mmCIF file of C-alpha atoms and ligand atoms in Angstrom:
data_model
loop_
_atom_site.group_PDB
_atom_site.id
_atom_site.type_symbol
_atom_site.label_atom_id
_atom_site.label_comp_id
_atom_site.label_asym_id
_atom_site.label_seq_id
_atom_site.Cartn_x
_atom_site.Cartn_y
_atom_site.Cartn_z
ATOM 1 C CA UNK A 167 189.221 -19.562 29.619
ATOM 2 C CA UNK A 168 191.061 -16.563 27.396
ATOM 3 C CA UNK A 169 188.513 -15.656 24.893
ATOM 4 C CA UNK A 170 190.757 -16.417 21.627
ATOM 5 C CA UNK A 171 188.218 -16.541 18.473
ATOM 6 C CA UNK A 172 185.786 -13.830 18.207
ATOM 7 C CA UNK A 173 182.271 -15.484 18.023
ATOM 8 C CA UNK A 174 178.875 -13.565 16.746
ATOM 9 C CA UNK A 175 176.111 -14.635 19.159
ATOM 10 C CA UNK A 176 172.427 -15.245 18.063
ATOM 11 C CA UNK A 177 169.987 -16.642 20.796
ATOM 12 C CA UNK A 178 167.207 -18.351 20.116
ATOM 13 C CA UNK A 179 163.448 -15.650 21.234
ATOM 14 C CA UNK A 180 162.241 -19.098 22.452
ATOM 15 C CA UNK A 181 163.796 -22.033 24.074
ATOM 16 C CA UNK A 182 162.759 -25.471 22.965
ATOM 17 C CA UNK A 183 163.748 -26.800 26.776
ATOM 18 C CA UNK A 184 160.103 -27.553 28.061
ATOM 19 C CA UNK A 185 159.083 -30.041 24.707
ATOM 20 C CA UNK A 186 162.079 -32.188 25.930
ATOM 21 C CA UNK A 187 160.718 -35.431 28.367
ATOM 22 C CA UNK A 188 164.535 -35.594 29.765
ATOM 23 C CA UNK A 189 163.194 -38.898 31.640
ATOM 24 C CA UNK A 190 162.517 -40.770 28.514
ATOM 25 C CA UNK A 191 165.065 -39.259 26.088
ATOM 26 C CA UNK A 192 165.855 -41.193 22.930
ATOM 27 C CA UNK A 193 169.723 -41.353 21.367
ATOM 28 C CA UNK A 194 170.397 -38.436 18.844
ATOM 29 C CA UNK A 195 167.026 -37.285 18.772
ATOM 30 C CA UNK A 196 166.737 -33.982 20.805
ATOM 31 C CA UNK A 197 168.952 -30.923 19.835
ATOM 32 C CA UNK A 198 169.415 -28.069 22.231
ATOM 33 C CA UNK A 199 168.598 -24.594 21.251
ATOM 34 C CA UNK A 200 172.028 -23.650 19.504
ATOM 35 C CA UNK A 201 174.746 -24.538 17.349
ATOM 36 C CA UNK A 202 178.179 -23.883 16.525
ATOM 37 C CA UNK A 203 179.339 -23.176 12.917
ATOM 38 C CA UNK A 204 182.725 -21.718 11.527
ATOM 39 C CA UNK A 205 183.497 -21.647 7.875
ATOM 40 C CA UNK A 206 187.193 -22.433 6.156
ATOM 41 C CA UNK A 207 187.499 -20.113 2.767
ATOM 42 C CA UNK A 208 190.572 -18.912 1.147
ATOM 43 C CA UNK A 209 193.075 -20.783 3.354
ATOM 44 C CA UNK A 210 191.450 -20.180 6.562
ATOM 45 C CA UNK A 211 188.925 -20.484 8.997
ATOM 46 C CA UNK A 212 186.582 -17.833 9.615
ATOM 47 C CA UNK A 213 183.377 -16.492 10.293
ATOM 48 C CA UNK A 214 182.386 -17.743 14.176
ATOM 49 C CA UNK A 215 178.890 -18.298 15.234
ATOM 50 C CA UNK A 216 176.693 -19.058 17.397
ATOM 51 C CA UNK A 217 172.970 -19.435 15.828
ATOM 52 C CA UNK A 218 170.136 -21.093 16.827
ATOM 53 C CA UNK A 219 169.611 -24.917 15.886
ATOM 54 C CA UNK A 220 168.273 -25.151 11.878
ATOM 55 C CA UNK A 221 168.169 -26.703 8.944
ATOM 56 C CA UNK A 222 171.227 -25.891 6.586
ATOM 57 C CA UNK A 223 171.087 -24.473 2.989
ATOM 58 C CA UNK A 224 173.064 -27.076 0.571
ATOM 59 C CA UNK A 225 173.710 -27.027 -2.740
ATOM 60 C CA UNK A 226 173.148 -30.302 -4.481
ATOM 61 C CA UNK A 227 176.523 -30.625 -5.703
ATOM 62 C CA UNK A 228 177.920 -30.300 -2.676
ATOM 63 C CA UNK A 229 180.965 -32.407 -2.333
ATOM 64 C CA UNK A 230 180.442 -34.085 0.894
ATOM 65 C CA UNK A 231 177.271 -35.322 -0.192
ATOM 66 C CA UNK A 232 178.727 -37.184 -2.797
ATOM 67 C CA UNK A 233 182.579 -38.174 -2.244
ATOM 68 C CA UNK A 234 181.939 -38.716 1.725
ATOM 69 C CA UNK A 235 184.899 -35.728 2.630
ATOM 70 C CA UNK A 236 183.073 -35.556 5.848
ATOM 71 C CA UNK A 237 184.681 -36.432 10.019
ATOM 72 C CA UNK A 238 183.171 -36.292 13.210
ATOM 73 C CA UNK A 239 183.966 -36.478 17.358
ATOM 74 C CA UNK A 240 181.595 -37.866 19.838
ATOM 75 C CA UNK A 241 181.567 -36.771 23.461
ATOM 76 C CA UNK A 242 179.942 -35.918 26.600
ATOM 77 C CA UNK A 243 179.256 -33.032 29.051
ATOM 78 C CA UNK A 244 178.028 -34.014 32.352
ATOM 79 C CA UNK A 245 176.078 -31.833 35.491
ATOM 80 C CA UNK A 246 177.007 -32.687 38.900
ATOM 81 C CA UNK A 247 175.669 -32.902 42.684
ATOM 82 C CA UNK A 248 177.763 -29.177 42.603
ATOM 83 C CA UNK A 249 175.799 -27.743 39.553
ATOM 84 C CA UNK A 250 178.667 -27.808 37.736
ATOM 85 C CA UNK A 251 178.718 -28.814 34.224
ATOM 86 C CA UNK A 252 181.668 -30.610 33.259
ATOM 87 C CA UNK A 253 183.595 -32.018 29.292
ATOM 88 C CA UNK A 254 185.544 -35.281 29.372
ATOM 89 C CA UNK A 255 188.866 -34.952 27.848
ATOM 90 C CA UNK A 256 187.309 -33.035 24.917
ATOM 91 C CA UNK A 257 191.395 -31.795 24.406
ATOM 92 C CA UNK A 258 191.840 -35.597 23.121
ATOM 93 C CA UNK A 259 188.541 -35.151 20.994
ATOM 94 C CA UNK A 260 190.011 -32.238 18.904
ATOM 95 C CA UNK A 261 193.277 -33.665 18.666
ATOM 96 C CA UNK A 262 191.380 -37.057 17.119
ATOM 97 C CA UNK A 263 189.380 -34.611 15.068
ATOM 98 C CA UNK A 264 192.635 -32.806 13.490
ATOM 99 C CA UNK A 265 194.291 -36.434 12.590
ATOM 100 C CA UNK A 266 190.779 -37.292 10.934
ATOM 101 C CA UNK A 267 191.072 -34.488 8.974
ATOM 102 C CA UNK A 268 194.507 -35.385 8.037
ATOM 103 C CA UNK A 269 193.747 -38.632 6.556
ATOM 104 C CA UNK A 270 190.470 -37.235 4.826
ATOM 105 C CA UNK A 271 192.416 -34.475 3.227
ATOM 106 C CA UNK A 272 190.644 -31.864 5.099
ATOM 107 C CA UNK A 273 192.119 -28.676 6.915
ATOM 108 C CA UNK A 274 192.846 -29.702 10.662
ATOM 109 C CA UNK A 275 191.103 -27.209 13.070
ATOM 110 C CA UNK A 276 193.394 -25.470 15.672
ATOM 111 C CA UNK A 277 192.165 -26.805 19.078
ATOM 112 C CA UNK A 278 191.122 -23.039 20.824
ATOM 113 C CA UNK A 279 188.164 -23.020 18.022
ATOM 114 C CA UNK A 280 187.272 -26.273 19.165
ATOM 115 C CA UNK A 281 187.572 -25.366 22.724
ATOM 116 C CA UNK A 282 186.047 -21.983 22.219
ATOM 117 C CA UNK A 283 183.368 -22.949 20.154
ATOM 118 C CA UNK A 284 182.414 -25.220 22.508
ATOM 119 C CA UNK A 285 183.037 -23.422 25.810
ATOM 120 C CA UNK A 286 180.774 -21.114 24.723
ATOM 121 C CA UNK A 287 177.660 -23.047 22.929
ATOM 122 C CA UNK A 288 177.722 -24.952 26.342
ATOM 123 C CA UNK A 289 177.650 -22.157 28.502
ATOM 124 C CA UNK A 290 174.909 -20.619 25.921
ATOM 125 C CA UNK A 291 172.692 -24.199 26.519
ATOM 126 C CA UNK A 292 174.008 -24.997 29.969
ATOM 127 C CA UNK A 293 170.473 -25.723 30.893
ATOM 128 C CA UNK A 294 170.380 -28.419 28.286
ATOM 129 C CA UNK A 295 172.501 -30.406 30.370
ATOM 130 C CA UNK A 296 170.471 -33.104 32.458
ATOM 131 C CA UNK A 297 171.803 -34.271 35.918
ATOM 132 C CA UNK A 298 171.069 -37.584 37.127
ATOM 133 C CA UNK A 299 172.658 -41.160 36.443
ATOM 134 C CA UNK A 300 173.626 -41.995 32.732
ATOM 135 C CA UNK A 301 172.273 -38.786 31.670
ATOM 136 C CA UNK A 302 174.227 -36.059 29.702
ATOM 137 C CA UNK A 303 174.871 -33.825 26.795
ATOM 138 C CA UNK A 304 175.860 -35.512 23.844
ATOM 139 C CA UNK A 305 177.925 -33.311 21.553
ATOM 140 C CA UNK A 306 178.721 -33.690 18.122
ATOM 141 C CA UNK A 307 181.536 -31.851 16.652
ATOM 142 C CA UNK A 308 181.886 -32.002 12.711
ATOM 143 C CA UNK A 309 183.428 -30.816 9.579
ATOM 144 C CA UNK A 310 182.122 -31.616 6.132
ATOM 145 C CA UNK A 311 183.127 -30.232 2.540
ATOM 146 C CA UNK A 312 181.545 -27.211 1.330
ATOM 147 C CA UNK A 313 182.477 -26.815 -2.345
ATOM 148 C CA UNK A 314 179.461 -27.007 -5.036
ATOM 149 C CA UNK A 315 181.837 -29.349 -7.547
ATOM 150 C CA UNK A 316 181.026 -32.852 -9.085
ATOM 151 C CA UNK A 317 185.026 -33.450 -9.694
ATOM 152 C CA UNK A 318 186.657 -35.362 -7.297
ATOM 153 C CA UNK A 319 189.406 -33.854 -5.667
ATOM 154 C CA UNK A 320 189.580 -32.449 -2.076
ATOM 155 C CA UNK A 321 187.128 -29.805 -1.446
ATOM 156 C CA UNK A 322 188.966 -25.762 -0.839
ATOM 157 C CA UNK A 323 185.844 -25.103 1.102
ATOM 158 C CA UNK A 324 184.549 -26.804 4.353
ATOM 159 C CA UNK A 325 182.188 -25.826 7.826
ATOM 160 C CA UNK A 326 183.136 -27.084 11.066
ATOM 161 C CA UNK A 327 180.076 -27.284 13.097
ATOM 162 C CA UNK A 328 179.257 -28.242 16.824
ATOM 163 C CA UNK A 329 175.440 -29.332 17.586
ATOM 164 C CA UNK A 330 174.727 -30.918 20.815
ATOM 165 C CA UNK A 331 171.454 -32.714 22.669
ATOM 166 C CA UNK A 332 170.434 -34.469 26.304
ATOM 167 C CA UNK A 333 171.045 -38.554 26.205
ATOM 168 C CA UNK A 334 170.056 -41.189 28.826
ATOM 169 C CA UNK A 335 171.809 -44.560 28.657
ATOM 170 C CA UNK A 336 173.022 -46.045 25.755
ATOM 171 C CA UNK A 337 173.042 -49.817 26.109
ATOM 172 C CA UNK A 338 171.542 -50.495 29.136
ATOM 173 C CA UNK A 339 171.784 -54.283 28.433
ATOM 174 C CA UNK A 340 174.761 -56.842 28.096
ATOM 175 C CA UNK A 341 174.926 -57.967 24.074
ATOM 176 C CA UNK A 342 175.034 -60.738 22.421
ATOM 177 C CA UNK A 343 178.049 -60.062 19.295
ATOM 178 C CA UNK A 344 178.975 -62.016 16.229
ATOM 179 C CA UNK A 345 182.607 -62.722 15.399
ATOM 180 C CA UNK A 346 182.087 -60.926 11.505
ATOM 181 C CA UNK A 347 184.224 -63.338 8.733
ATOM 182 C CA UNK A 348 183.163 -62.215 5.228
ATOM 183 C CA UNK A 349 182.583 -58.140 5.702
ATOM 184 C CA UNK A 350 185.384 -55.892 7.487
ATOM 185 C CA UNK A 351 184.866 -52.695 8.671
ATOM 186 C CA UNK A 352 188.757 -51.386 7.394
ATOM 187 C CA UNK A 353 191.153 -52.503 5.983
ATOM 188 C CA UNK A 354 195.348 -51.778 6.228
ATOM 189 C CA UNK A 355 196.026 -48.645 4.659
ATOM 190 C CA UNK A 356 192.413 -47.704 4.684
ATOM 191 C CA UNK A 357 190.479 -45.163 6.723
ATOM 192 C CA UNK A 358 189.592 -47.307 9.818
ATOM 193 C CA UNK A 359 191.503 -44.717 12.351
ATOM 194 C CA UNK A 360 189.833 -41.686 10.957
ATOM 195 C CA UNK A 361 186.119 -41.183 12.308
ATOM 196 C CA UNK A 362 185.048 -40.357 8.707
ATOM 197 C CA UNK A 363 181.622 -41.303 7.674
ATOM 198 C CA UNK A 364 182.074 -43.212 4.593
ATOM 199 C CA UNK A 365 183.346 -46.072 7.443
ATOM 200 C CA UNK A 366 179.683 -46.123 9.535
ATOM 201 C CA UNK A 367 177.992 -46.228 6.042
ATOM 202 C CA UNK A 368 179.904 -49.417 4.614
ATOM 203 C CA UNK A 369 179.451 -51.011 8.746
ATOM 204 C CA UNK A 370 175.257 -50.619 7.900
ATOM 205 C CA UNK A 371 174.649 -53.884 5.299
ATOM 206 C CA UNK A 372 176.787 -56.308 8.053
ATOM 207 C CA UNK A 373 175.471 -55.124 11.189
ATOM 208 C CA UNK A 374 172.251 -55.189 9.770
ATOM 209 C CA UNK A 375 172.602 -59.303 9.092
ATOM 210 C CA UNK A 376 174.187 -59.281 12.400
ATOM 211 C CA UNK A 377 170.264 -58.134 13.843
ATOM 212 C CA UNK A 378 168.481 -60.032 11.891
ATOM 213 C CA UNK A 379 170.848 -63.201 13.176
ATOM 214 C CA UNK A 380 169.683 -62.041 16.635
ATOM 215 C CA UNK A 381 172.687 -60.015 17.732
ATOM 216 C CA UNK A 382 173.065 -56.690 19.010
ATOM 217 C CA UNK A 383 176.850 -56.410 17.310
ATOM 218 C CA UNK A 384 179.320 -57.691 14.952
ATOM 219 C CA UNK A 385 182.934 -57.836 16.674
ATOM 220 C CA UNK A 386 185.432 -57.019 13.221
ATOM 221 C CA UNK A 387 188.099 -59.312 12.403
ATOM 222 C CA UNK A 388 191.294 -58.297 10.004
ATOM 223 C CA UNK A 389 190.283 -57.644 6.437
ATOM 224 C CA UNK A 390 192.783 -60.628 4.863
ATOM 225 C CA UNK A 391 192.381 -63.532 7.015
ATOM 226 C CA UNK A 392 189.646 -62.688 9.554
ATOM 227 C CA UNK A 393 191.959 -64.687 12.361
ATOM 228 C CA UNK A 394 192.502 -61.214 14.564
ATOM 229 C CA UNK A 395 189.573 -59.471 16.276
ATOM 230 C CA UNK A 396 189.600 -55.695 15.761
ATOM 231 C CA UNK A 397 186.676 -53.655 17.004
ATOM 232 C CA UNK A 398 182.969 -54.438 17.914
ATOM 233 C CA UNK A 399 180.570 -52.401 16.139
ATOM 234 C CA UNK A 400 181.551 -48.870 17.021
ATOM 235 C CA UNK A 401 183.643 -49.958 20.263
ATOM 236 C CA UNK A 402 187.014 -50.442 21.182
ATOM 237 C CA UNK A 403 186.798 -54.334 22.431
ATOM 238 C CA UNK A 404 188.980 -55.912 25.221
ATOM 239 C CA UNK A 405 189.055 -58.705 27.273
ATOM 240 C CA UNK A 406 190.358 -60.124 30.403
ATOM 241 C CA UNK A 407 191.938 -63.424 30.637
ATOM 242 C CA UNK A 408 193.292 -64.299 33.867
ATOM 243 C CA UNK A 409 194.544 -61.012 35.504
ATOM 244 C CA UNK A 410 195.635 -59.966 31.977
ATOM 245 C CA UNK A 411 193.543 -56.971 30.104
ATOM 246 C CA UNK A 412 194.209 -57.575 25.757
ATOM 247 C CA UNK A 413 192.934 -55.243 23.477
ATOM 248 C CA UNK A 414 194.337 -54.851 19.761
ATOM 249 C CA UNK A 415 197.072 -52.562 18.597
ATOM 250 C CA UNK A 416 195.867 -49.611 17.413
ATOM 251 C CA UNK A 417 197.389 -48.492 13.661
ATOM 252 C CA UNK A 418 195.120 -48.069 10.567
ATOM 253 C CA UNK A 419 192.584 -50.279 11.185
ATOM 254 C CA UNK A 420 191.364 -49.624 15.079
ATOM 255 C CA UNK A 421 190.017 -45.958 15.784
ATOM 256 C CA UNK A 422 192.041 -44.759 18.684
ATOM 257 C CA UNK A 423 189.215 -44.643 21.375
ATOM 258 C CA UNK A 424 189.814 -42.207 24.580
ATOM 259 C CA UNK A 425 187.111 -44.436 26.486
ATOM 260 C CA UNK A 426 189.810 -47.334 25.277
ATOM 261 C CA UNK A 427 192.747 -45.235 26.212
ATOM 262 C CA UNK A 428 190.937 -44.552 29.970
ATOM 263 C CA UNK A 429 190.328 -48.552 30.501
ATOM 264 C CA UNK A 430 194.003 -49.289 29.728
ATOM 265 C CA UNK A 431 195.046 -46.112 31.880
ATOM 266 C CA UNK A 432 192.879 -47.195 34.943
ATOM 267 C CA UNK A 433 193.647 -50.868 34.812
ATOM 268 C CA UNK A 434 197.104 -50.186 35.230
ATOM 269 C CA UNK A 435 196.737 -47.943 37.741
ATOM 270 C CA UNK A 436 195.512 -51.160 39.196
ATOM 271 C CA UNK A 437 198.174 -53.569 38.362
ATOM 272 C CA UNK A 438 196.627 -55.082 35.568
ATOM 273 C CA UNK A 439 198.663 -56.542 33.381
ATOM 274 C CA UNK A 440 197.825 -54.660 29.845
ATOM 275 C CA UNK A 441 198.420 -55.964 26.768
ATOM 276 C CA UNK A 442 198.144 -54.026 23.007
ATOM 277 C CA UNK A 443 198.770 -56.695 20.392
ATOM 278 C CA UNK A 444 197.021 -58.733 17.999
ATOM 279 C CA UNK A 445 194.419 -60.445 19.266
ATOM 280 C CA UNK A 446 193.007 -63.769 17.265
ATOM 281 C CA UNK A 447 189.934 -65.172 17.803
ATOM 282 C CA UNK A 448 191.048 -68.547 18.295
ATOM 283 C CA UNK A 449 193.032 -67.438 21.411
ATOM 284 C CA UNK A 450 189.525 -66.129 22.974
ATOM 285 C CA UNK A 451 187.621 -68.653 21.745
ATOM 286 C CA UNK A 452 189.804 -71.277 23.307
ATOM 287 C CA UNK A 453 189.663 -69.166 26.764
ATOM 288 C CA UNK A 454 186.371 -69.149 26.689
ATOM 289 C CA UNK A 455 186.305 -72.516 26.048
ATOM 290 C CA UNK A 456 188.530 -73.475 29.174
ATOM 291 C CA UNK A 457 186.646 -70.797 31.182
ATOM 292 C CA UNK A 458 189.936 -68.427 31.404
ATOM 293 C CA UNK A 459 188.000 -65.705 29.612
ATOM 294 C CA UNK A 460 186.449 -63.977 32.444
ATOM 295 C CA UNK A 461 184.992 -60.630 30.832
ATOM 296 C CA UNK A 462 184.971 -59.070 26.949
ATOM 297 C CA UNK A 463 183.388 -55.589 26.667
ATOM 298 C CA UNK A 464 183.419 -52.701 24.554
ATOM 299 C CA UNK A 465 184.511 -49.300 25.262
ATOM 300 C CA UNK A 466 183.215 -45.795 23.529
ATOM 301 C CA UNK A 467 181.883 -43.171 24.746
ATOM 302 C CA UNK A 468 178.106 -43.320 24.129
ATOM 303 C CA UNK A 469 178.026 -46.614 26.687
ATOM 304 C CA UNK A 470 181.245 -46.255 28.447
ATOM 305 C CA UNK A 471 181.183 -50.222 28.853
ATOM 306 C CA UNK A 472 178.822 -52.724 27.255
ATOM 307 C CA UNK A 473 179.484 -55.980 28.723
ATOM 308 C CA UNK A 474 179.491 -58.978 26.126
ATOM 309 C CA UNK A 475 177.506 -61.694 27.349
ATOM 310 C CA UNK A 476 177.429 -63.440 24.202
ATOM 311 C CA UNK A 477 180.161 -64.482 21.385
ATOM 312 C CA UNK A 478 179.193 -66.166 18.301
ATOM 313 C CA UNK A 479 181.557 -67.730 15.916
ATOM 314 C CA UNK A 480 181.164 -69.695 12.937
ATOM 315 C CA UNK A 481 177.484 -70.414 14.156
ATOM 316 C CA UNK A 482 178.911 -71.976 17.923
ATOM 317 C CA UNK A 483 177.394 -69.658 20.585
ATOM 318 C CA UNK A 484 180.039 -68.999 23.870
ATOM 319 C CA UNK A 485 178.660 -67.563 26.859
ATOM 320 C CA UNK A 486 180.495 -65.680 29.464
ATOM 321 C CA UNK A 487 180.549 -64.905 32.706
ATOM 322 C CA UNK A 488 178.022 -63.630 34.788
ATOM 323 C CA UNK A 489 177.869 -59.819 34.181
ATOM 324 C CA UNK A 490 177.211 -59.461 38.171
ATOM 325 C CA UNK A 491 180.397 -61.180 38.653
ATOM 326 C CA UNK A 492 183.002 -58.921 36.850
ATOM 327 C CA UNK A 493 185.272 -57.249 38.482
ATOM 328 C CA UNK A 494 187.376 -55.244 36.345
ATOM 329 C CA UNK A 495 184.478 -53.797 33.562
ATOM 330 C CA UNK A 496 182.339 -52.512 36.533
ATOM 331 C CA UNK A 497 185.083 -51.379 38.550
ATOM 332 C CA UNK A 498 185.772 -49.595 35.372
ATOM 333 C CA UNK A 499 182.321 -47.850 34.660
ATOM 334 C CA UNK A 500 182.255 -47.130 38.057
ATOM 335 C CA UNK A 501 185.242 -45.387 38.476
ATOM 336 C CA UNK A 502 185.151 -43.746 35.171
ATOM 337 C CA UNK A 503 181.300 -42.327 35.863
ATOM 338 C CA UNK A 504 182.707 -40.981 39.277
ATOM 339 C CA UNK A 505 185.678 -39.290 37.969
ATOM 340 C CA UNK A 506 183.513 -37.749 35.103
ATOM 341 C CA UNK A 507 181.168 -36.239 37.705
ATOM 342 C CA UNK A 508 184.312 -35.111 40.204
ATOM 343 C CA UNK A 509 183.091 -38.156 43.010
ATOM 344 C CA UNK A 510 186.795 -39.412 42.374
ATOM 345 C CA UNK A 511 189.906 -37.800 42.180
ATOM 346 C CA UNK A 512 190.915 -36.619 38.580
ATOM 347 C CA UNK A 513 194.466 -38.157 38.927
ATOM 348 C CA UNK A 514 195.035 -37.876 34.805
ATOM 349 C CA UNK A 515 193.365 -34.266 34.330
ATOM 350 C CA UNK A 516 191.048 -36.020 32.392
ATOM 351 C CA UNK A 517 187.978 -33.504 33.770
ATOM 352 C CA UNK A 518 187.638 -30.399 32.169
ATOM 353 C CA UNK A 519 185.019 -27.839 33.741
ATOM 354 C CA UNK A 520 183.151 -25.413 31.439
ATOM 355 C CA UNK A 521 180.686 -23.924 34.039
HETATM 356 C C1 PLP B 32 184.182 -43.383 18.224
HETATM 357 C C2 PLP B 32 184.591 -44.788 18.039
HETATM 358 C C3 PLP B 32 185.133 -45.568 19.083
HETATM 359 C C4 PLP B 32 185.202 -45.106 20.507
HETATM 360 O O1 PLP B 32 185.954 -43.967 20.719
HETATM 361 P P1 PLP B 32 185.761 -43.114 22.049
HETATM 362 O O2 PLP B 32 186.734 -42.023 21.909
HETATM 363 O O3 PLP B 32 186.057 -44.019 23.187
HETATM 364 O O4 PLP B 32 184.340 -42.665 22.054
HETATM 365 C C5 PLP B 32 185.597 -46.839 18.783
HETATM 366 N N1 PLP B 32 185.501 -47.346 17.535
HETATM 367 C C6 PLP B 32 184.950 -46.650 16.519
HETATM 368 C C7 PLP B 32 184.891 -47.267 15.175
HETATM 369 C C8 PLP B 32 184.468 -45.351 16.744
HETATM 370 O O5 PLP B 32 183.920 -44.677 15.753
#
């Protein structure tokens, strides 16, 4: 790719490779050797670097700390049977980042310092990037407020940083959820669309009485009348009734997930019928009453798919399907784990290769 940004490189004298056990590797626990940063001053953002992974210097007033101004992107590099290392549709992961930062009040970050930034950190810590079933490089893209200022108002100063680390599977397991009717996760005209932290923070207390209910998630329901099923947990949530995939709408409340947008794509492809509407819970518990509800999973790119084996609501346990048994969600992670290694034919561009 054209080298756009210029970008001060500092390697690391001594690679932290060997301490990672990359057969037992834990979520969000292992960080590779280096890490992106970029500053925004004055009206602009500046200063490119590559450094090695550390702790950062804050000031205690510092604005993100305390007023939440603070977005992130999730997503996934993958090494294949070729040695190559290859990004998922990380164009569709800056864009998301950039309409964040719109809704936080934050400066949006043109897409070659995303690109470039990470083009370069991964071909830096290419070696950090496992090979082997449901293993890959997690990378975290971020951008937080920098100023040292108590008032609340939008921050003039912010760092955009990329850090990234080797993950295994996510859920291996199919979960048991809980249809949530007293805590919501957004609200209309809220923040629910922007991958901001304040939202994961305020989804803690309720998934929390979720686990200690015995379930693995919450599924969200509208903030006014809890009637229309949103999300679950920090998924995208369909379901297949019949030979129809329904997922909700997005708009302010539903982030706009590219593992979602790659389900609805795919099925399709394969004359699906799709449907993005409001969903209510009545209408799936009913089909799962009648047996018409033949799958509900979740979509996101940590897991992909997580098959729901379980939906609770208002204390009446509904079990589904057979996990074995479902076509369309394992056709699904199938497909989308072959095209994200280059097995299958990238018919939507969706692959992008760094190395
Ligand atoms: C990140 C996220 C998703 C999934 O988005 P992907 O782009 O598929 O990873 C869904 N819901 C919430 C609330 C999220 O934060």
């Amino acid at each position: 790719m054209v080298e756009t940004i210029d970008i001060k490189i500092e390697k690391v004298t001594h690679s932290r490779i060997d301490q990672v056990d990359f057969d037992n590797i834990v979520f969000g626990r292992n960080f590779s050797d280096h890490m992106f940063t970029a500053d925004y001053k004055n009206g602009e953002w500046a200063n490119f670097q590559i450094v090695p992974y550390q702790d950062l210097k804050l000031n205690p007033a510092n604005s993100a700390l305390h007023y939440g101004q603070s977005i992130f992107e999730g997503l996934k590099a993958y090494r294949n049977e070729k040695n190559e290392v290859l990004v998922f549709r990380p164009d569709q992961n800056a864009r998301r980042l950039r309409e964040s930062a719109m809704r936080m009040c934050m400066p949006e970050l043109p897409e070659e310092i995303f690109m470039t930034g990470l083009n370069k950190l991964l071909e830096l810590d290419s070696a950090w990037v496992p090979s082997g079933k449901d293993k890959s490089l997690y990378i975290r893209p971020f951008i937080f407020a920098m100023d040292d200022y108590l008032g609340i108002r939008p921050s003039d100063t912010y760092k955009f940083m990329i850090i990234t680390g080797p993950v295994g599977a996510y859920y291996s397991e199919p979960v048991k959820v809980k249809v949530e009717t007293r805590f919501s996760r957004a609200v209309e005209g809220g923040t629910g669309a922007a991958k901001t932290a304040g939202n994961y923070a305020a989804s803690l207390y309720p998934a929390k009485l979720a686990q200690q209910q015995g379930y693995h998630q919450l599924i969200w329901t509208d903030s006014k009348e809890h009637r229309y099923i949103e999300e679950s947990g920090t998924m995208n949530v369909m379901f297949l009734i019949g030979n129809k995939l329904i997922t909700a709408n997005t708009g302010d409340t539903i982030l706009h997930g590219i593992t979602r947008d790659c389900a609805l794509t795919l099925a399709r492809d394969w004359g699906y019928e799709v449907e993005e509407r409001r969903v209510s819970v009545n209408e799936i518990i009913e089909a799962a009453k009648n047996g018409e509800l033949k799958e509900a999973f979740g979509t996101g790119t940590a897991a992909t798919i997580t098959h729901i084996a379980v939906i609770s609501h208002e204390g009446i346990e509904y079990n589904l399907p057979e996990v074995g048994g479902r076509t369309l969600s394992n056709r699904l992670l199938q497909e989308l784990d072959a095209i994200k290694v280059g097995i299958t034919e990238d018919k939507h561009n969706w692959v992008y290769r760094i190395l």
